[in-house]
Amino acid sequence: MTTAFVLSGGGSRGPLEVGALESLFAHGIRPDFFAGTSAGAINSAYMAAAGPDLSNIPALKAAWHKGAKDIVYPGNVFTMIWRVITGADSVFPSTGMRRLIEENMPPAARTFADLQCPCYLTATDLRSGRLYVFGDPEDPSAPLVDAIVASASVPVVQPPVPYHGLQLVDGGVVAATPACVAMDRGATVIYAINVGRGEEVLPPVSGVLNIFLRTIDTWVAQSVFEGVKEAASEPSVELHHIHIAAFSGMSFDDFSHIDQMYEAGKEATDAYLRDPRPNIIMPLRGGGQRPPHVVPGAREFILG
């Protein structure tokens, strides 16, 4: 039996995953390897570097407390407009995010060869549209921070990361929950921690950047469920899909609810583990599980 912890993207909602990890460790569940993308790449890489153990959770939680809007998303509307006018690759620089990751990763972990357990991080190449996976055991030479920043760089929001001729951005553009990567690496038991959006209806959104980010969330939501659905349909895989919808309407630059998110992630995972339902995708999507929503003149088409 090979167990993988698969962590989805989620931006500043990453502390939900930290709470979920504490719950899994507290229940005696340990991974043989991690697979993560975006915020999940940050959490996966940290735990793989420090060691997949309950004792390392407080330090990861403390690292999230150091995140702040002025560090990760510095500037204001005028600096954003200036960056667009001057041809910058994004509305925010990634220097603050990179520095935050560098300062909080275990110092001995420079490349994937330095990790305490295997970890696979995904990033998307804008030139080819292909998904790349860092952490290949045959060549673990990739710089860990470069891989994390690439996986967590949302297009337009942060600039692409140049890497050996590639132009890398958030792995969630192609695979928001890298369950398929875990299966490819031999996982037979997968705990997929999904903090992306499900079927919850969010409040209306306003502002160009917020609308763009909501569009990205909507775009990748189906990708999340396609990935876990493929894993759930594989007879040789026991999939535990833990979807945590808390704080789904929170602004992308809000770092003020770290403790509450941590507790929400822990509580949601505790609740799942009290009544685990392997190979059932929750919340259910498509397949006629609910009637379509109807408004005057239009009817929802439920994707299968």
Short mmCIF file of C-alpha atoms in Angstrom, two decimals:
data_model
loop_
_atom_site.label_atom_id
_atom_site.label_comp_id
_atom_site.label_asym_id
_atom_site.label_seq_id
_atom_site.Cartn_x
_atom_site.Cartn_y
_atom_site.Cartn_z
CA MET A 1 0.00 0.00 0.00
CA THR A 2 1.38 3.40 -1.04
CA THR A 3 -0.28 6.45 0.47
CA ALA A 4 -0.20 9.92 -1.08
CA PHE A 5 -1.38 13.24 0.29
CA VAL A 6 -2.59 15.35 -2.65
CA LEU A 7 -3.04 19.07 -1.92
CA SER A 8 -4.96 21.39 -4.22
CA GLY A 9 -4.48 25.04 -5.00
CA GLY A 10 -6.28 27.57 -2.87
CA GLY A 11 -4.28 30.79 -2.63
CA SER A 12 -4.52 32.46 0.76
CA ARG A 13 -6.85 29.65 1.90
CA GLY A 14 -3.79 27.39 2.22
CA PRO A 15 -4.11 27.25 6.04
CA LEU A 16 -7.20 25.07 5.54
CA GLU A 17 -4.82 22.40 4.27
CA VAL A 18 -2.55 22.83 7.30
CA GLY A 19 -5.48 22.05 9.59
CA ALA A 20 -6.39 19.07 7.41
CA LEU A 21 -2.81 17.76 7.62
CA GLU A 22 -2.86 18.01 11.41
CA SER A 23 -6.05 15.94 11.49
CA LEU A 24 -4.60 13.25 9.21
CA PHE A 25 -1.39 13.00 11.25
CA ALA A 26 -3.34 12.98 14.53
CA HIS A 27 -5.33 10.01 13.21
CA GLY A 28 -2.11 8.14 12.52
CA ILE A 29 -2.26 8.57 8.74
CA ARG A 30 1.11 9.28 7.14
CA PRO A 31 1.99 9.68 3.49
CA ASP A 32 4.67 7.93 1.50
CA PHE A 33 4.80 11.05 -0.65
CA PHE A 34 3.11 14.39 -1.33
CA ALA A 35 1.75 15.89 -4.54
CA GLY A 36 0.71 19.53 -4.61
CA THR A 37 -0.03 22.52 -6.73
CA SER A 38 -0.13 26.26 -6.00
CA ALA A 39 -0.88 26.73 -2.26
CA GLY A 40 -0.78 22.95 -2.02
CA ALA A 41 2.76 23.05 -3.41
CA ILE A 42 3.83 25.35 -0.58
CA ASN A 43 2.34 23.07 2.09
CA SER A 44 3.50 19.85 0.42
CA ALA A 45 7.07 21.05 -0.03
CA TYR A 46 7.33 22.31 3.54
CA MET A 47 6.10 19.04 5.05
CA ALA A 48 8.31 16.97 2.75
CA ALA A 49 11.31 19.11 3.74
CA ALA A 50 10.65 19.18 7.48
CA GLY A 51 9.30 15.64 7.61
CA PRO A 52 5.73 14.30 7.44
CA ASP A 53 5.08 14.44 11.17
CA LEU A 54 2.55 16.10 13.47
CA SER A 55 5.36 17.90 15.31
CA ASN A 56 6.11 20.02 12.22
CA ILE A 57 2.60 21.42 11.83
CA PRO A 58 3.03 24.39 14.27
CA ALA A 59 5.98 25.76 12.29
CA LEU A 60 4.03 25.56 9.03
CA LYS A 61 1.09 27.31 10.64
CA ALA A 62 3.45 30.01 11.98
CA ALA A 63 4.86 30.50 8.47
CA TRP A 64 1.37 31.23 7.12
CA HIS A 65 0.97 33.85 9.85
CA LYS A 66 3.88 35.75 8.29
CA GLY A 67 1.98 36.19 5.05
CA ALA A 68 0.45 39.61 4.47
CA LYS A 69 -1.09 41.55 1.60
CA ASP A 70 1.77 44.08 1.57
CA ILE A 71 4.30 41.26 1.21
CA VAL A 72 2.60 38.94 -1.28
CA TYR A 73 0.52 41.51 -3.18
CA PRO A 74 2.33 44.86 -2.66
CA GLY A 75 1.27 48.18 -4.11
CA ASN A 76 -2.08 49.68 -5.05
CA VAL A 77 -4.28 50.28 -8.05
CA PHE A 78 -1.87 52.90 -9.42
CA THR A 79 1.16 50.61 -9.26
CA MET A 80 -0.91 47.87 -10.89
CA ILE A 81 -1.89 50.20 -13.73
CA TRP A 82 1.72 51.33 -14.11
CA ARG A 83 2.91 47.74 -14.40
CA VAL A 84 0.35 47.10 -17.14
CA ILE A 85 1.27 50.29 -19.02
CA THR A 86 5.01 49.54 -18.85
CA GLY A 87 4.56 45.98 -20.13
CA ALA A 88 5.24 44.06 -16.92
CA ASP A 89 4.33 40.37 -16.96
CA SER A 90 1.92 40.67 -14.01
CA VAL A 91 0.07 43.17 -11.86
CA PHE A 92 2.11 42.15 -8.79
CA PRO A 93 5.78 41.14 -8.50
CA SER A 94 6.57 37.74 -7.00
CA THR A 95 9.61 38.90 -5.03
CA GLY A 96 7.71 39.10 -1.73
CA MET A 97 6.20 35.64 -2.13
CA ARG A 98 9.58 34.17 -3.08
CA ARG A 99 11.29 35.79 -0.10
CA LEU A 100 8.58 34.54 2.26
CA ILE A 101 9.02 30.98 0.97
CA GLU A 102 12.83 31.16 1.13
CA GLU A 103 12.82 32.45 4.71
CA ASN A 104 10.41 29.83 6.02
CA MET A 105 11.51 26.64 4.28
CA PRO A 106 13.78 24.40 6.37
CA PRO A 107 17.25 25.79 5.50
CA ALA A 108 18.76 22.41 4.63
CA ALA A 109 16.20 21.83 1.87
CA ARG A 110 17.69 23.40 -1.26
CA THR A 111 16.71 20.86 -3.89
CA PHE A 112 14.33 17.91 -4.08
CA ALA A 113 17.25 15.66 -3.15
CA ASP A 114 17.22 17.24 0.33
CA LEU A 115 13.63 16.30 1.19
CA GLN A 116 12.69 13.92 3.99
CA CYS A 117 10.13 12.21 1.75
CA PRO A 118 9.27 12.44 -1.96
CA CYS A 119 7.24 15.40 -3.15
CA TYR A 120 5.85 16.16 -6.60
CA LEU A 121 4.91 19.72 -7.54
CA THR A 122 3.12 20.71 -10.72
CA ALA A 123 3.55 23.78 -12.92
CA THR A 124 2.16 24.73 -16.32
CA ASP A 125 4.33 25.88 -19.23
CA LEU A 126 2.68 28.82 -21.00
CA ARG A 127 4.66 28.17 -24.18
CA SER A 128 3.38 24.64 -24.75
CA GLY A 129 0.39 24.37 -22.42
CA ARG A 130 1.96 21.24 -20.92
CA LEU A 131 1.97 20.19 -17.29
CA TYR A 132 5.44 19.69 -15.77
CA VAL A 133 6.11 17.77 -12.58
CA PHE A 134 9.05 18.59 -10.31
CA GLY A 135 10.46 15.94 -7.98
CA ASP A 136 11.48 13.18 -10.39
CA PRO A 137 13.57 10.77 -8.28
CA GLU A 138 15.88 10.18 -11.23
CA ASP A 139 16.79 13.89 -11.30
CA PRO A 140 16.03 15.62 -7.98
CA SER A 141 18.34 18.54 -8.80
CA ALA A 142 15.64 21.19 -9.29
CA PRO A 143 15.83 24.12 -6.85
CA LEU A 144 12.95 23.68 -4.41
CA VAL A 145 12.02 27.36 -4.12
CA ASP A 146 11.94 27.82 -7.90
CA ALA A 147 9.53 24.90 -8.21
CA ILE A 148 7.27 26.20 -5.42
CA VAL A 149 7.13 29.72 -6.83
CA ALA A 150 6.40 28.40 -10.32
CA SER A 151 3.58 26.22 -9.04
CA ALA A 152 2.09 29.11 -7.02
CA SER A 153 2.37 31.91 -9.62
CA VAL A 154 -1.15 32.70 -10.82
CA PRO A 155 -1.04 34.03 -14.41
CA VAL A 156 -1.50 37.82 -14.66
CA VAL A 157 -1.37 38.13 -10.86
CA GLN A 158 2.30 37.03 -10.59
CA PRO A 159 4.86 36.74 -13.39
CA PRO A 160 5.78 33.42 -15.01
CA VAL A 161 8.95 31.74 -13.74
CA PRO A 162 11.59 31.17 -16.46
CA TYR A 163 13.07 27.69 -16.11
CA HIS A 164 15.35 26.12 -18.75
CA GLY A 165 13.40 27.61 -21.65
CA LEU A 166 10.00 27.06 -20.05
CA GLN A 167 7.64 29.80 -18.89
CA LEU A 168 6.05 28.30 -15.80
CA VAL A 169 2.92 29.32 -13.94
CA ASP A 170 0.45 27.84 -11.46
CA GLY A 171 0.03 24.10 -11.98
CA GLY A 172 -3.68 24.51 -11.25
CA VAL A 173 -4.16 25.90 -14.77
CA VAL A 174 -3.98 22.29 -16.01
CA ALA A 175 -4.42 20.10 -12.91
CA ALA A 176 -5.86 21.86 -9.86
CA THR A 177 -5.75 18.65 -7.82
CA PRO A 178 -2.81 16.52 -9.03
CA ALA A 179 -4.44 13.18 -8.21
CA CYS A 180 -3.39 11.80 -11.60
CA VAL A 181 0.23 12.60 -10.78
CA ALA A 182 -0.13 10.63 -7.53
CA MET A 183 -1.55 7.64 -9.40
CA ASP A 184 1.26 7.84 -11.93
CA ARG A 185 3.74 7.68 -9.04
CA GLY A 186 2.15 4.48 -7.74
CA ALA A 187 -0.27 5.69 -5.08
CA THR A 188 -2.89 3.13 -4.08
CA VAL A 189 -4.40 5.23 -1.28
CA ILE A 190 -4.93 8.95 -1.93
CA TYR A 191 -6.08 11.60 0.52
CA ALA A 192 -7.00 14.49 -1.76
CA ILE A 193 -7.38 17.72 0.21
CA ASN A 194 -9.39 19.99 -2.04
CA VAL A 195 -9.86 23.59 -0.90
CA GLY A 196 -11.01 24.78 -4.32
CA ARG A 197 -14.59 25.70 -4.97
CA GLY A 198 -17.32 23.11 -5.32
CA GLU A 199 -21.00 23.72 -5.96
CA GLU A 200 -21.42 26.49 -3.41
CA VAL A 201 -22.91 29.69 -4.83
CA LEU A 202 -20.70 32.64 -3.96
CA PRO A 203 -21.69 36.30 -3.52
CA PRO A 204 -21.48 38.50 -6.64
CA VAL A 205 -17.95 39.68 -7.36
CA SER A 206 -16.80 43.13 -8.46
CA GLY A 207 -13.52 44.67 -9.59
CA VAL A 208 -11.46 43.62 -12.62
CA LEU A 209 -8.88 41.60 -10.71
CA ASN A 210 -11.44 39.89 -8.49
CA ILE A 211 -13.55 39.00 -11.52
CA PHE A 212 -10.48 37.59 -13.28
CA LEU A 213 -9.57 35.47 -10.26
CA ARG A 214 -13.15 34.23 -9.87
CA THR A 215 -13.00 33.26 -13.54
CA ILE A 216 -9.80 31.30 -12.93
CA ASP A 217 -11.45 29.56 -9.95
CA THR A 218 -14.45 28.66 -12.10
CA TRP A 219 -12.18 27.48 -14.91
CA VAL A 220 -10.18 25.12 -12.72
CA ALA A 221 -13.12 23.88 -10.61
CA GLN A 222 -14.14 21.33 -13.21
CA SER A 223 -10.49 20.27 -13.56
CA VAL A 224 -10.41 19.53 -9.84
CA PHE A 225 -13.36 17.20 -10.02
CA GLU A 226 -12.24 15.57 -13.27
CA GLY A 227 -8.96 14.63 -11.58
CA VAL A 228 -10.52 13.17 -8.46
CA LYS A 229 -13.24 11.49 -10.53
CA GLU A 230 -10.58 9.69 -12.56
CA ALA A 231 -8.90 8.53 -9.35
CA ALA A 232 -12.22 7.42 -7.87
CA SER A 233 -12.98 5.32 -10.94
CA GLU A 234 -9.66 3.46 -10.78
CA PRO A 235 -10.32 0.07 -9.09
CA SER A 236 -6.79 -0.19 -7.70
CA VAL A 237 -6.99 3.19 -5.92
CA GLU A 238 -8.69 4.02 -2.63
CA LEU A 239 -9.53 7.72 -2.91
CA HIS A 240 -10.48 9.88 0.06
CA HIS A 241 -11.72 13.19 -1.33
CA ILE A 242 -11.91 15.77 1.45
CA HIS A 243 -13.48 18.94 0.11
CA ILE A 244 -13.22 21.97 2.41
CA ALA A 245 -15.43 24.81 1.21
CA ALA A 246 -14.97 27.13 4.19
CA PHE A 247 -13.93 30.73 3.42
CA SER A 248 -14.57 30.20 -0.29
CA GLY A 249 -15.82 33.76 -0.72
CA MET A 250 -12.74 35.31 0.87
CA SER A 251 -10.70 37.88 -1.06
CA PHE A 252 -7.53 36.56 -2.67
CA ASP A 253 -5.34 38.95 -0.64
CA ASP A 254 -6.94 38.34 2.78
CA PHE A 255 -4.45 36.87 5.28
CA SER A 256 -6.42 37.83 8.38
CA HIS A 257 -8.14 34.51 9.14
CA ILE A 258 -5.21 32.08 9.46
CA ASP A 259 -6.27 30.55 12.79
CA GLN A 260 -9.92 30.26 11.79
CA MET A 261 -9.04 28.57 8.51
CA TYR A 262 -6.68 26.20 10.28
CA GLU A 263 -9.44 25.16 12.67
CA ALA A 264 -11.98 24.85 9.84
CA GLY A 265 -9.64 22.57 7.88
CA LYS A 266 -9.01 20.41 10.93
CA GLU A 267 -12.69 20.17 11.81
CA ALA A 268 -13.73 19.27 8.26
CA THR A 269 -11.09 16.52 8.08
CA ASP A 270 -11.94 15.21 11.55
CA ALA A 271 -15.57 14.98 10.44
CA TYR A 272 -14.64 13.09 7.28
CA LEU A 273 -12.42 10.64 9.14
CA ARG A 274 -15.22 9.84 11.58
CA ASP A 275 -17.23 8.58 8.61
CA PRO A 276 -14.85 8.03 5.68
CA ARG A 277 -16.41 7.43 2.27
CA PRO A 278 -13.67 6.26 -0.07
CA ASN A 279 -14.17 6.63 -3.81
CA ILE A 280 -17.17 8.93 -3.37
CA ILE A 281 -16.65 12.44 -4.69
CA MET A 282 -18.16 15.02 -2.40
CA PRO A 283 -19.80 17.35 -3.14
CA LEU A 284 -21.42 15.40 -5.94
CA ARG A 285 -21.22 17.04 -9.35
CA GLY A 286 -23.15 16.14 -12.44
CA GLY A 287 -24.66 12.75 -13.12
CA GLY A 288 -28.19 13.88 -12.33
CA GLN A 289 -27.52 14.01 -8.60
CA ARG A 290 -29.52 17.26 -8.31
CA PRO A 291 -31.98 19.08 -10.54
CA PRO A 292 -30.57 21.84 -12.75
CA HIS A 293 -31.01 25.43 -11.65
CA VAL A 294 -33.54 27.31 -13.77
CA VAL A 295 -33.98 31.05 -14.31
CA PRO A 296 -36.42 32.72 -16.72
CA GLY A 297 -35.28 31.82 -20.22
CA ALA A 298 -32.28 29.67 -19.23
CA ARG A 299 -31.56 26.30 -17.64
CA GLU A 300 -28.29 25.12 -16.12
CA PHE A 301 -26.47 22.41 -18.08
CA ILE A 302 -24.86 20.06 -15.56
CA LEU A 303 -21.45 18.89 -16.75
CA GLY A 304 -20.94 15.15 -16.37
#
